């Protein structure tokens, strides 16, 4: 192969790599521009949320915030939402593993065979360890629930998404970014 042909191939490869990198950077900037940051001084945390979602601050005791996704149409039967609740740890629980086991036992005890666990894994928020679990409830409403939690100062910070499992594909990037963005102060 001639030197000029090699040079042309290298230029094409470098140009393509540069364009892909530029496109990825553009997408990342666009994606991040879709979010605002909610800061809660009472419960001492912050979290990102999609700009288009409605924010309901402290709607009831223990619920710090609820983010409500706009309906796609007036015929939507499920209103997708993401909430952050804070609850004191029970006296008989002192570790993340114990708390996670109790949550999973409660969820499967209440819903039984009507739910399928589709994800169950450890999470890391900086140096804090947490847990994430996702359920599908195909009948009767095709629901998807994603829960993530972290413990701090004898309190559990619980993040919960509930929505239509058929629409979760369009929401999953937002939900994962919301979970990832949680910062405790």
C-alpha positions in Angstrom: 0.0 0.0 0.0 1.3 3.4 -0.9 2.2 6.0 1.7 -0.4 8.5 0.4 -3.1 5.8 0.6 -2.1 5.0 4.2 -2.1 8.7 5.0 -5.6 9.1 3.5 -7.0 6.2 5.5 -5.5 7.5 8.7 -7.0 11.0 8.0 -10.5 9.4 7.4 -10.2 7.3 10.6 -9.1 10.3 12.7 -11.9 12.5 11.2 -14.5 9.9 11.8 -13.3 9.4 15.4 -13.4 13.2 15.9 -16.9 13.5 14.5 -18.1 10.6 16.8 -16.5 12.3 19.8 -18.1 15.6 18.9 -21.5 14.0 18.4 -21.2 12.2 21.8 -20.3 15.5 23.5 -23.2 17.2 21.8 -25.6 14.5 23.0 -24.3 14.7 26.5 -24.7 18.5 26.7 -28.2 18.2 25.2 -29.1 15.5 27.7 -27.8 17.4 30.7 -29.7 20.5 29.6 -32.9 18.5 30.1 -32.5 18.6 33.9 -32.8 21.0 36.8 -31.6 20.4 40.3 -33.9 20.1 43.3 -32.3 21.0 46.6 -34.0 20.0 49.9 -32.7 21.8 52.9 -34.9 20.1 55.4 -33.9 16.5 54.4 -30.4 17.6 53.3 -30.1 16.2 49.8 -30.2 17.3 46.1 -31.3 15.4 43.0 -31.6 16.2 39.3 -35.0 16.0 37.6 -36.3 16.5 34.1 -37.3 20.1 33.4 -40.7 19.2 32.0 -41.8 17.2 35.2 -44.0 18.9 37.8 -42.4 19.2 41.3 -44.5 18.7 44.4 -42.5 19.6 47.5 -43.2 17.9 50.9 -46.7 16.7 50.0 -46.9 14.7 53.2 -44.8 13.7 56.2 -41.7 11.7 55.2 -42.1 12.5 51.5 -39.6 15.0 50.5 -40.6 15.5 46.9 -42.6 14.0 44.1 -41.7 14.6 40.4 -44.6 14.0 38.1 -44.1 13.3 34.4 -46.5 15.0 32.0 -49.0 12.7 30.4 -48.4 11.8 26.8 -52.2 12.0 26.0 -55.4 12.6 27.9 -56.0 8.8 27.6 -53.0 7.9 29.8 -54.2 5.8 32.7 -50.9 5.8 34.7 -49.3 9.0 35.8 -45.5 8.3 35.9 -43.9 9.7 39.0 -40.6 9.6 40.9 -40.5 10.3 44.6 -38.0 10.7 47.4 -39.1 9.5 50.8 -37.1 9.6 54.0 -37.9 7.3 56.9 -36.1 6.4 60.1 -34.5 3.0 60.3 -36.3 0.5 62.4 -34.5 -0.3 65.7 -33.8 -3.9 64.6 -32.0 -2.8 61.4 -28.5 -1.4 61.4 -27.0 -2.3 58.0 -27.9 -1.8 54.3 -28.1 -5.6 53.8 -30.7 -5.9 56.6 -32.7 -3.0 55.2 -32.5 -4.3 51.6 -33.7 -7.8 52.7 -36.6 -6.3 54.6 -37.7 -4.1 51.7 -37.5 -7.0 49.2 -39.4 -9.3 51.6 -42.1 -6.7 52.1 -42.5 -6.1 48.3 -42.7 -9.8 47.4 -44.9 -10.5 50.4 -47.4 -7.8 49.5 -47.5 -8.4 45.7 -46.5 -12.1 45.6 -46.5 -13.6 42.1 -48.0 -10.5 40.5 -44.6 -8.9 40.3 -41.4 -10.0 38.6 -38.0 -8.8 39.9 -36.1 -7.7 36.8 -33.1 -6.0 38.5 -31.6 -6.4 41.9 -28.1 -4.9 42.5 -25.9 -2.9 44.7 -25.4 0.8 43.9 -22.7 3.3 44.8 -23.3 7.0 45.3 -19.8 8.3 45.7 -18.5 6.5 48.7 -21.9 5.5 49.9 -23.4 2.1 49.2 -27.0 1.6 48.3 -29.3 -0.8 46.6 -31.5 -0.8 43.5 -34.3 -3.1 42.6 -36.8 -3.0 39.7 -40.1 -4.8 39.4 -42.5 -5.4 36.5 -46.2 -6.0 37.4 -47.7 -7.1 34.0 -51.2 -7.6 35.3 -53.5 -5.8 35.4 -51.9 -2.4 34.7 -48.5 -3.1 33.2 -46.7 -1.3 36.0 -42.9 -0.7 36.4 -41.5 0.1 39.7 -37.9 1.0 40.3 -36.6 1.5 43.9 -33.2 2.6 45.1 -32.1 3.4 48.6 -29.2 4.5 50.7 -28.8 4.8 54.4 -27.4 7.8 56.3 -27.6 8.8 60.0 -30.2 6.1 60.9 -32.4 7.2 58.0 -33.3 5.6 54.7 -33.5 7.7 51.6 -35.8 5.8 49.3 -36.2 6.8 45.6 -39.2 5.3 43.8 -40.3 5.5 40.2 -43.7 4.1 39.3 -45.0 4.1 35.7 -46.3 2.2 32.7 -43.8 -0.6 32.0 -44.6 -0.2 28.3 -43.3 3.4 28.4 -40.3 2.7 30.6 -38.0 2.5 27.6 -38.5 6.3 27.0 -38.1 7.1 30.7 -35.2 4.8 31.7 -32.4 7.3 30.9 -34.1 10.0 33.0 -34.8 7.6 35.9 -31.3 6.3 36.0 -29.9 9.8 35.8 -32.2 10.9 38.7 -31.0 8.0 40.8 -27.4 8.5 39.9 -27.6 12.2 40.8 -28.7 11.9 44.4 -26.3 13.7 46.7 -26.6 13.6 50.5 -25.2 16.5 52.5 
